[in-house]
Amino acid sequence: VETSSAIQALVVTLDLLGTFAFAISGASAGIHKRLDIFGVLVLAFVAATFGGIARDLLIGAVPPAALTNVYYLVTALVAGIATFLWFPKIEKRQSPVLVFDAIGLSFFVAAGTQKALAFGIDPVMAAILGMLTGIGGGVMRDLLVAQVPAILRTDFYAVAALAGASVIVIGDAVGFRPEACALAGGALCLVLRLMAIRYGWRLPASRPDQNPDAP
Amino acid sequence: VETSSAIQALVVTLDLLGTFAFAISGASAGIHKRLDIFGVLVLAFVAATFGGIARDLLIGAVPPAALTNVYYLVTALVAGIATFLWFPKIEKRQSPVLVFDAIGLSFFVAAGTQKALAFGIDPVMAAILGMLTGIGGGVMRDLLVAQVPAILRTDFYAVAALAGASVIVIGDAVGFRPEACALAGGALCLVLRLMAIRYGWRLPASRPDQNPDAP
Amino acid sequence: VETSSAIQALVVTLDLLGTFAFAISGASAGIHKRLDIFGVLVLAFVAATFGGIARDLLIGAVPPAALTNVYYLVTALVAGIATFLWFPKIEKRQSPVLVFDAIGLSFFVAAGTQKALAFGIDPVMAAILGMLTGIGGGVMRDLLVAQVPAILRTDFYAVAALAGASVIVIGDAVGFRPEACALAGGALCLVLRLMAIRYGWRLPASRPDQNPDAP
């Protein structure tokens, strides 16, 4: 068999872990904005799934996977309810949440890039769509609470996603096996993101010399 | 005949009434933000149709119904122009607008859930999509004026939509006729929403114990 | 031959010019909000392509053209990097940027309307989709920096787009050749927009007599 059941179990575990971590970030954003429990759960689900939904809409894979596999919904709801109930405790444990989030990002980027390639998207755009799969949920989470997406503003986050996705499409073009490409790209994304968290890496921000309308 | 012309006329009437009420809510939001007449009409159309458009994109029903039946556009424009011209009077009559809005919500939820089921979406997600049909327009209306969607924040609105949609998918799974399911689900949604308006029902809001960044 | 290579070269040039101008507007918005270089490039790409992407999703043309022709991405990135590097200089040259933007708007509206008609969308909605092609990028640009879209608020912009698109669908219905319709519609849009810039045309804004919540 090409994919052993051990690998399949790992893939499912990583996917659920990523969904869970992203849902926590969504629920936390909702709680900070004092949404009601319903709004908090919506943000949990959106943060966990919107990246994949946007990718699926753009490549024509409808209905999106997040709407056909009900376990994404269940995972996001469990994470959202847990965050609602134990918010102060979860707020204090930012480090593990960030690590889970980095794992989720890496997994989503690898899976998203592979899916785009499988749908015949050309390499450059497959890398962009892989990155979108990873960051889309966070962008929509921030839009729903009327904030400029943090990913666009301050963090070495999307670049890690893009680097991982690029490795995958290059490996695919060269002719490596999909599993090897996904592993290498996901690992690069994870390492870059964890180092960015550890060392506080940031991209250069823009410095408008006139008319600044942001604080 | 399975559906009498009287029922068909009722369905069209409810659909138009809902579109009209949602368009008023969109136009009112635009006027509060001092948009120009064009912006007000865009908000009227978006509030009235975005829920259905999002559902149609997600289930692969393109082009969406709101773009192929021109009477949605006409209804939304009439409502938008009327709101623009007689805004203070309409503002004073919030009760009838809220009742129309509740009727529209119920109708959109019932129609949206049925359409999702008809496209083979599984029951849990069909209920979510039915709810999305009802609330999507209001969410996008608020995003376009750069506000956190009211539906996520304060109101017993989406829960009424979800309850109605759930009745429909359960009835469908049990084997009841679609018309009966739609009627029961729509009625439940309407009753819950009207009681929520009447008695001021709200969901528990989240209470962040630290770092509150919302007023 | 029906389309000479000179016309084809003109079409490509206009398309690139429009993409470039829209990308500058996106990058400038990102710089004003002090986004990092990645965020600035995302805004450049989104402002340049989102109108066409939204249209393509709505008419079922997936994957959207902006994701299959890599030159849109390259043009947007070049414009974004140039804006990031030479922002103060570009800020001072608003007039040429506005003229390029008007050219891009006209081109996008003409191309978008034609594409919607080619996909069998009925005339009224094809005009709306043509307008959406022209203004969608600017709307999403503003949403991503958490602002009410300027197009909805202050400017004689969308009306120029709608007028041009309307000429195209009317011409198409009458039976004129597509090239003639596109030329007439695009020219009307361009002239209206340039006159609006020159003479400061605006639509009447709404004046809420009570509860104004906007400054």
XYZ file of C-alpha atoms in Angstrom:
645
model
C 0.000 0.000 0.000
C 1.216 3.515 -0.758
C 0.078 5.211 2.423
C 0.280 3.183 5.597
C -2.454 3.469 8.165
C 0.075 4.948 10.589
C 0.638 7.872 8.238
C -3.086 8.286 7.738
C -3.619 8.428 11.477
C -0.868 11.050 11.719
C -2.457 13.121 8.967
C -5.854 13.056 10.659
C -4.286 13.927 14.013
C -2.394 16.908 12.578
C -5.485 18.132 10.772
C -7.593 17.952 13.918
C -4.854 19.564 16.001
C -4.604 22.435 13.517
C -8.357 22.862 13.369
C -8.494 22.872 17.154
C -5.721 25.453 17.532
C -7.175 27.759 14.869
C -10.613 27.486 16.481
C -9.128 28.564 19.821
C -7.645 31.655 18.146
C -11.042 32.453 16.634
C -12.941 31.957 19.874
C -10.406 34.074 21.766
C -10.837 36.940 19.306
C -14.603 36.705 19.773
C -14.336 36.757 23.560
C -12.053 39.798 23.470
C -14.781 41.571 21.499
C -17.429 40.401 24.012
C -19.437 38.462 21.447
C -22.152 36.149 22.720
C -21.593 32.387 22.817
C -23.004 31.998 19.318
C -20.666 34.613 17.903
C -17.742 32.974 19.662
C -18.579 29.624 18.078
C -18.971 31.209 14.649
C -15.533 32.756 14.978
C -14.084 29.428 16.099
C -15.521 27.685 13.036
C -14.592 30.454 10.617
C -11.010 30.742 11.870
C -10.594 26.984 11.620
C -12.118 26.480 8.204
C -12.241 29.655 6.119
C -8.790 29.208 4.591
C -9.762 25.823 3.216
C -13.196 27.048 2.157
C -11.724 29.982 0.218
C -9.233 27.655 -1.494
C -11.970 25.181 -2.403
C -14.192 27.930 -3.840
C -11.300 29.264 -5.918
C -10.315 25.901 -7.370
C -13.922 24.838 -7.924
C -14.004 22.068 -5.322
C -17.581 22.605 -4.125
C -19.073 21.940 -1.711
C -15.893 22.659 0.267
C -14.428 19.864 2.375
C -15.144 21.819 5.575
C -18.871 21.558 4.784
C -18.875 17.865 3.896
C -16.712 16.468 6.699
C -18.671 17.180 9.837
C -15.709 16.510 12.111
C -14.270 19.961 11.312
C -17.437 21.498 12.702
C -17.388 19.287 15.782
C -13.709 19.987 16.481
C -14.215 23.734 16.087
C -17.279 23.719 18.355
C -15.483 21.747 21.076
C -12.538 24.157 20.911
C -14.893 27.152 20.934
C -16.903 25.946 23.923
C -13.745 25.086 25.852
C -12.340 28.535 25.155
C -15.600 30.202 26.191
C -15.650 28.290 29.477
C -11.987 28.512 30.414
C -10.906 31.677 28.693
C -8.642 33.158 31.398
C -6.778 29.865 31.767
C -6.321 29.503 28.016
C -5.195 33.115 27.738
C -2.411 32.370 30.199
C -1.191 29.411 28.155
C -0.341 31.318 24.990
C 2.807 29.311 24.325
C 1.157 25.935 23.763
C -1.623 27.575 21.751
C 0.955 29.249 19.514
C 2.785 25.963 19.027
C -0.440 24.160 18.111
C -1.265 27.035 15.811
C 2.116 26.684 14.092
C 1.490 22.959 13.662
C -1.937 23.693 12.223
C -0.526 26.316 9.877
C 2.121 23.920 8.567
C -0.390 21.170 8.045
C -2.963 23.400 6.353
C -0.330 24.884 4.043
C 0.966 21.452 3.029
C -2.518 20.008 2.489
C -3.742 23.137 0.697
C -0.813 23.292 -1.692
C -1.166 19.609 -2.560
C -4.885 19.997 -3.205
C -4.332 22.988 -5.490
C -1.700 21.053 -7.466
C -4.049 18.078 -7.677
C -6.676 20.375 -9.226
C -4.226 21.383 -11.946
C -3.459 24.889 -10.665
C -0.080 26.049 -11.940
C 2.816 26.015 -9.462
C 3.087 29.708 -8.573
C -0.630 29.998 -7.903
C -0.712 26.646 -6.091
C 1.834 28.079 -3.655
C -0.334 31.188 -3.177
C -3.391 29.009 -2.596
C -1.451 26.850 -0.143
C -0.527 29.978 1.793
C -4.149 31.174 1.585
C -5.305 27.864 3.070
C -3.049 28.527 6.044
C -3.758 32.210 6.613
C -7.315 32.657 5.305
C -8.984 31.640 8.541
C -7.015 34.176 10.548
C -7.740 36.928 8.032
C -11.487 36.297 8.122
C -11.440 35.970 11.928
C -9.979 39.471 12.190
C -12.332 40.938 9.562
C -15.351 39.612 11.486
C -14.265 41.561 14.557
C -13.619 44.638 12.392
C -9.851 44.660 12.751
C -7.058 44.885 10.233
C -5.861 41.271 9.910
C -2.901 40.749 12.240
C -1.259 38.590 9.590
C -0.995 41.590 7.280
C 0.309 43.805 9.980
C 2.924 42.492 12.286
C 3.958 38.930 12.072
C 6.337 36.564 10.372
C 3.459 34.219 9.668
C 2.405 34.331 6.044
C 6.024 34.276 4.916
C 6.572 30.994 6.744
C 3.455 29.679 5.020
C 4.624 30.870 1.612
C 8.100 29.398 2.085
C 6.639 26.002 2.960
C 4.223 26.094 0.050
C 7.028 27.080 -2.331
C 9.124 24.095 -1.304
C 6.189 21.835 -2.097
C 5.529 23.198 -5.582
C 9.243 23.197 -6.420
C 9.577 19.628 -5.197
C 6.528 18.687 -7.228
C 7.960 20.326 -10.347
C 11.267 18.537 -9.859
C 9.401 15.257 -9.581
C 9.706 14.251 -5.933
C 6.946 12.169 -4.382
C 3.994 14.174 -2.973
C 4.476 12.810 0.546
C 8.123 13.863 0.588
C 7.273 17.345 -0.740
C 4.488 17.831 1.793
C 6.744 16.706 4.624
C 9.607 18.995 3.618
C 7.353 22.012 2.998
C 5.361 21.513 6.172
C 8.537 21.079 8.208
C 10.088 24.254 6.788
C 6.916 26.228 7.539
C 6.829 24.856 11.088
C 10.485 25.554 11.821
C 10.324 29.093 10.417
C 7.174 29.866 12.355
C 8.503 28.467 15.639
C 11.744 30.392 15.236
C 9.767 33.553 14.453
C 7.814 33.072 17.699
C 10.973 32.275 19.659
C 13.076 35.160 18.357
C 10.368 37.720 17.613
C 11.072 37.939 13.877
C 9.133 40.581 12.007
C 9.017 41.918 8.506
C 9.886 45.558 7.857
C 6.784 47.665 8.356
C 5.929 50.506 6.059
C 6.638 54.039 7.253
C 4.325 56.490 5.599
C 6.135 59.821 5.773
C 2.949 61.783 5.428
C -0.736 61.506 6.236
C -0.427 58.661 8.730
C -3.977 57.686 9.635
C -3.075 54.748 11.830
C -1.938 55.089 15.421
C -51.040 19.174 -8.593
C -48.556 19.043 -5.725
C -48.216 22.745 -5.093
C -51.301 24.843 -5.612
C -50.992 28.266 -7.150
C -52.176 29.771 -3.859
C -49.134 28.321 -2.077
C -46.861 29.503 -4.856
C -48.228 33.010 -4.535
C -47.647 32.855 -0.780
C -44.053 31.704 -1.275
C -43.317 34.535 -3.693
C -44.944 37.043 -1.365
C -42.905 35.880 1.638
C -39.708 35.917 -0.388
C -40.332 39.459 -1.602
C -41.355 40.604 1.874
C -38.163 39.176 3.349
C -36.018 40.702 0.609
C -37.723 44.040 1.163
C -37.234 43.969 4.951
C -33.586 42.920 4.699
C -32.954 45.631 2.112
C -34.388 48.237 4.504
C -31.974 47.076 7.198
C -29.099 47.381 4.744
C -30.107 50.813 3.513
C -30.583 52.036 7.097
C -27.071 50.910 8.025
C -25.722 52.786 5.011
C -27.593 55.966 5.908
C -26.320 55.837 9.485
C -22.810 55.762 8.061
C -23.643 58.680 5.701
C -22.965 56.725 2.524
C -24.041 58.258 -0.758
C -27.154 57.029 -2.547
C -25.171 54.455 -4.495
C -23.610 53.038 -1.328
C -27.031 52.899 0.301
C -28.414 50.889 -2.626
C -25.423 48.533 -2.584
C -26.005 47.872 1.108
C -29.700 47.282 0.473
C -28.923 44.716 -2.234
C -26.126 43.036 -0.272
C -28.153 42.756 2.937
C -31.057 41.277 0.993
C -29.119 38.781 -1.096
C -25.708 37.953 0.326
C -26.919 35.085 2.513
C -28.359 33.324 -0.496
C -25.362 34.169 -2.661
C -22.926 32.721 -0.093
C -25.014 29.555 0.176
C -25.195 29.176 -3.591
C -21.433 29.637 -3.972
C -20.797 27.031 -1.262
C -23.090 24.398 -2.738
C -21.980 25.080 -6.291
C -25.244 26.592 -7.543
C -23.744 29.235 -9.828
C -24.695 31.734 -10.984
C -26.548 32.370 -7.700
C -30.313 32.795 -7.839
C -30.011 36.418 -6.696
C -28.116 37.176 -9.909
C -30.476 35.346 -12.262
C -33.855 36.501 -10.921
C -33.866 40.221 -11.491
C -36.808 40.789 -9.156
C -34.507 40.498 -6.127
C -32.539 43.425 -7.459
C -35.671 45.439 -8.202
C -37.165 44.753 -4.767
C -33.916 45.692 -3.021
C -33.589 48.896 -5.042
C -37.169 49.954 -4.323
C -36.644 49.317 -0.615
C -33.322 51.154 -0.696
C -34.691 54.211 -2.474
C -37.713 54.345 -0.151
C -35.424 54.152 2.876
C -33.162 56.864 1.476
C -36.130 59.183 0.863
C -38.100 58.567 4.049
C -35.404 57.532 6.491
C -36.626 59.388 9.609
C -40.144 57.990 9.204
C -38.847 54.461 8.684
C -36.526 54.798 11.666
C -39.534 55.577 13.854
C -41.368 52.463 12.695
C -38.843 49.927 13.953
C -41.489 47.469 15.121
C -42.995 46.678 11.716
C -39.525 46.553 10.164
C -38.411 44.051 12.797
C -41.496 41.927 12.208
C -40.934 41.923 8.439
C -37.302 41.118 9.095
C -38.331 38.145 11.247
C -40.629 36.944 8.464
C -37.825 37.304 5.964
C -35.405 35.467 8.230
C -37.812 32.562 8.650
C -38.479 32.338 4.962
C -34.821 32.563 3.963
C -33.838 29.922 6.507
C -36.532 27.519 5.313
C -35.765 28.069 1.630
C -32.007 27.915 2.203
C -32.121 24.682 4.182
C -34.312 23.023 1.565
C -32.008 24.105 -1.234
C -28.947 22.753 0.576
C -30.697 19.408 1.143
C -31.752 19.341 -2.506
C -28.082 19.726 -3.485
C -27.179 16.655 -1.430
C -25.487 18.451 1.478
C -25.571 16.305 4.599
C -28.100 17.269 7.283
C -25.867 18.984 9.849
C -24.249 21.167 7.223
C -27.581 21.795 5.484
C -28.830 23.286 8.757
C -25.711 25.468 8.984
C -26.198 26.600 5.393
C -29.868 27.320 6.067
C -28.859 29.511 8.973
C -26.191 31.158 6.808
C -28.843 31.968 4.194
C -30.775 33.818 6.881
C -27.943 35.662 8.605
C -25.333 36.095 5.827
C -26.855 39.292 4.487
C -26.803 40.966 7.884
C -23.234 39.885 8.510
C -21.995 41.303 5.197
C -24.061 44.486 5.697
C -22.221 45.137 8.963
C -18.797 44.243 7.534
C -19.302 46.752 4.708
C -19.771 49.537 7.233
C -16.735 48.280 9.192
C -18.647 47.064 12.238
C -18.597 43.807 14.136
C -21.710 41.989 12.875
C -24.568 42.655 15.304
C -25.705 39.069 14.854
C -22.497 37.805 16.451
C -22.703 40.256 19.257
C -25.975 40.789 20.920
C -29.033 39.158 19.599
C -31.114 36.017 19.764
C -31.198 35.928 16.009
C -28.927 33.257 14.606
C -30.119 30.774 17.218
C -33.703 31.184 16.023
C -32.426 30.599 12.491
C -30.474 27.507 13.522
C -33.413 26.067 15.465
C -35.703 26.439 12.466
C -33.144 24.942 10.099
C -32.589 22.017 12.479
C -36.292 21.178 12.531
C -36.254 21.054 8.739
C -33.290 18.699 8.425
C -34.628 16.446 11.195
C -38.042 16.345 9.550
C -36.383 15.562 6.240
C -34.352 12.743 7.789
C -37.465 11.289 9.414
C -39.196 11.350 6.043
C -41.807 14.102 6.312
C -42.808 15.974 3.172
C -40.600 18.971 2.303
C -43.505 21.444 2.497
C -44.410 20.288 6.002
C -40.782 20.481 7.166
C -40.317 23.957 5.710
C -43.527 25.169 7.312
C -42.665 23.772 10.753
C -39.068 25.032 10.659
C -39.999 28.438 9.357
C -42.745 28.787 11.947
C -40.400 27.843 14.798
C -37.816 30.355 13.612
C -40.472 33.072 13.341
C -41.985 32.403 16.769
C -38.580 32.276 18.484
C -37.463 35.475 16.814
C -40.678 37.367 17.591
C -40.541 36.240 21.224
C -36.886 37.284 21.392
C -37.863 40.751 20.128
C -40.838 40.930 22.497
C -39.034 39.762 25.632
C -35.523 40.977 24.881
C -33.925 37.532 24.897
C -30.164 37.479 24.621
C -27.460 34.875 24.727
C -24.823 35.008 27.443
C -22.044 37.335 26.337
C -18.444 36.484 26.961
C -16.686 38.260 29.823
C -12.996 38.490 29.169
C -11.416 38.844 32.613
C -8.319 40.439 31.195
C -7.221 42.574 28.285
C -10.676 43.725 27.277
C -10.196 45.656 24.058
C -13.845 46.315 23.388
C -15.756 49.147 25.071
C -8.620 38.121 -39.051
C -11.238 39.516 -36.713
C -8.928 40.968 -34.095
C -5.688 42.381 -35.341
C -2.532 41.920 -33.327
C -2.429 45.689 -32.781
C -5.756 45.551 -30.957
C -4.618 42.554 -28.953
C -1.516 44.401 -27.881
C -3.680 47.365 -26.876
C -5.971 45.129 -24.821
C -3.053 43.555 -22.976
C -1.514 46.966 -22.354
C -4.736 48.397 -20.932
C -5.245 45.347 -18.747
C -1.714 45.575 -17.342
C -2.019 49.331 -16.866
C -5.263 48.884 -14.937
C -3.824 46.083 -12.826
C -0.787 48.228 -12.101
C -2.839 51.274 -11.098
C -5.201 49.269 -8.888
C -2.232 47.552 -7.232
C -0.741 50.963 -6.409
C -4.003 51.974 -4.725
C -3.955 48.760 -2.693
C -0.327 49.108 -1.685
C -0.866 52.754 -0.711
C -3.782 51.792 1.544
C -1.584 49.175 3.209
C 1.246 51.635 3.767
C -1.117 54.189 5.313
C -2.134 51.495 7.795
C 1.548 50.643 8.455
C 1.256 47.059 7.286
C 4.455 45.098 6.770
C 5.824 44.466 3.271
C 3.886 41.216 2.993
C 0.612 42.910 3.918
C 1.322 45.673 1.426
C 1.836 43.136 -1.359
C -1.332 41.264 -0.394
C -3.299 44.496 -0.616
C -1.735 45.281 -3.982
C -2.756 41.887 -5.351
C -6.230 41.959 -3.808
C -7.009 45.481 -5.017
C -5.867 44.557 -8.515
C -7.653 41.233 -8.827
C -10.537 40.843 -6.383
C -13.146 42.391 -8.667
C -12.395 39.869 -11.374
C -12.138 37.016 -8.872
C -15.544 37.821 -7.367
C -17.091 37.993 -10.837
C -15.538 34.697 -11.865
C -16.759 32.967 -8.689
C -20.267 34.299 -9.257
C -20.496 33.199 -12.882
C -18.835 29.850 -12.204
C -15.604 30.550 -14.107
C -13.234 28.723 -11.745
C -10.370 28.834 -11.209
C -10.568 32.606 -11.737
C -8.454 34.139 -14.479
C -6.398 36.055 -11.904
C -5.194 32.716 -10.516
C -4.379 31.122 -13.855
C -2.594 34.014 -15.598
C 0.492 34.593 -13.501
C 1.162 37.968 -15.084
C -1.528 39.583 -12.925
C 0.402 38.461 -9.865
C 3.715 39.685 -11.261
C 2.258 43.071 -12.256
C 0.660 43.532 -8.841
C 3.866 42.572 -7.028
C 5.977 44.959 -9.104
C 3.502 47.769 -8.424
C 3.387 46.880 -4.720
C 7.166 46.790 -4.310
C 7.566 50.053 -6.206
C 4.950 51.698 -3.996
C 6.594 50.350 -0.847
C 9.994 51.699 -1.898
C 8.943 55.083 -3.289
C 5.781 55.804 -1.361
C 6.272 59.533 -0.683
C 7.042 60.189 -4.349
C 4.033 58.200 -5.516
C 1.808 59.941 -2.977
C 2.769 63.278 -4.506
C 1.808 62.128 -8.006
C -1.842 61.455 -7.299
C -3.014 62.836 -10.635
C -1.321 60.270 -12.870
C -2.287 57.477 -10.478
C -5.922 58.581 -10.637
C -5.817 58.709 -14.423
C -4.300 55.221 -14.636
C -6.905 54.064 -12.134
C -9.671 55.498 -14.337
C -8.201 53.688 -17.341
C -8.048 50.468 -15.347
C -11.616 50.912 -14.141
C -12.897 51.423 -17.686
C -11.013 48.429 -18.972
C -12.066 46.144 -16.140
C -15.711 47.192 -16.483
C -15.700 46.555 -20.237
C -13.933 43.202 -19.943
C -16.050 42.128 -16.980
C -19.351 42.962 -18.639
C -18.362 41.108 -21.808
C -17.312 38.058 -19.825
C -20.586 37.977 -17.899
C -22.568 38.236 -21.157
C -20.429 35.467 -22.664
C -21.372 33.242 -19.705
C -25.064 33.766 -20.451
C -25.852 36.107 -17.557
C -28.886 38.229 -18.361
C -28.256 41.865 -19.312
C -29.195 43.670 -16.090
C -27.064 41.358 -13.972
C -24.241 41.389 -16.532
C -24.082 45.165 -16.070
C -23.976 44.722 -12.280
C -21.212 42.130 -12.617
C -19.284 44.413 -14.965
C -19.482 47.170 -12.376
C -18.448 44.669 -9.665
C -15.390 43.728 -11.738
C -14.374 47.370 -11.696
C -15.097 48.249 -8.067
C -14.669 44.903 -6.238
C -10.930 45.280 -5.790
C -11.300 48.680 -4.163
C -14.060 47.460 -1.879
C -12.011 44.498 -0.636
C -8.901 46.698 -0.293
C -10.794 48.958 2.107
C -12.368 46.075 4.020
C -8.930 44.542 4.636
C -7.811 47.741 6.344
C -11.066 47.840 8.321
C -12.539 50.901 6.625
C -15.897 51.582 5.069
C -15.228 51.240 1.326
C -14.555 54.687 -0.112
C -16.517 53.734 -3.208
C -19.688 53.443 -1.134
C -19.059 56.673 0.628
C -17.917 59.588 -1.360
C -17.122 59.214 -4.962
C -18.600 59.324 -8.425
C -16.864 56.073 -9.213
C -19.273 53.164 -9.246
C -21.805 55.194 -11.206
C -19.277 55.735 -13.981
C -18.661 51.986 -13.943
C -22.368 51.190 -14.061
C -23.004 53.659 -16.888
C -20.263 52.098 -18.989
C -21.465 48.573 -18.277
C -25.036 49.565 -19.150
C -23.977 50.878 -22.545
C -22.308 47.548 -23.249
C -25.312 45.385 -22.374
C -27.693 47.680 -24.264
C -25.432 47.612 -27.294
C -25.224 43.845 -27.032
C -29.018 43.550 -26.838
C -29.423 45.820 -29.869
C -26.999 43.609 -31.771
C -23.850 45.718 -32.156
C -20.517 43.955 -32.391
C -18.863 43.146 -29.026
C -15.753 45.210 -29.807
C -17.853 48.283 -30.601
C -19.917 47.863 -27.422
C -16.831 47.412 -25.256
C -15.190 50.452 -26.789
C -18.259 52.678 -26.334
C -18.923 51.492 -22.768
C -15.303 51.718 -21.709
C -14.991 55.188 -23.229
C -18.126 56.443 -21.451
C -16.878 55.084 -18.128
C -13.480 56.706 -18.662
C -14.884 60.096 -19.656
C -17.360 60.174 -16.760
C -14.682 59.186 -14.270
C -12.147 61.715 -15.541
C -14.765 64.477 -15.467
C -15.748 63.439 -11.945
C -12.096 63.751 -10.882
C -11.681 67.068 -12.708
C -14.872 68.700 -11.423
C -15.242 66.953 -8.059
C -18.591 65.336 -8.866
C -20.240 63.547 -5.969
C -23.490 61.775 -5.367
C -25.890 63.112 -2.749
C -24.915 61.684 0.633
C -27.520 60.519 3.088
C -28.314 62.776 6.006
C -29.562 60.789 8.942
C -31.632 63.249 10.974
C -31.189 61.252 14.125
C -28.693 58.935 15.769
C -25.767 59.819 13.558
C -23.033 57.409 14.561
C -20.490 58.504 12.001
C -18.348 61.588 12.430
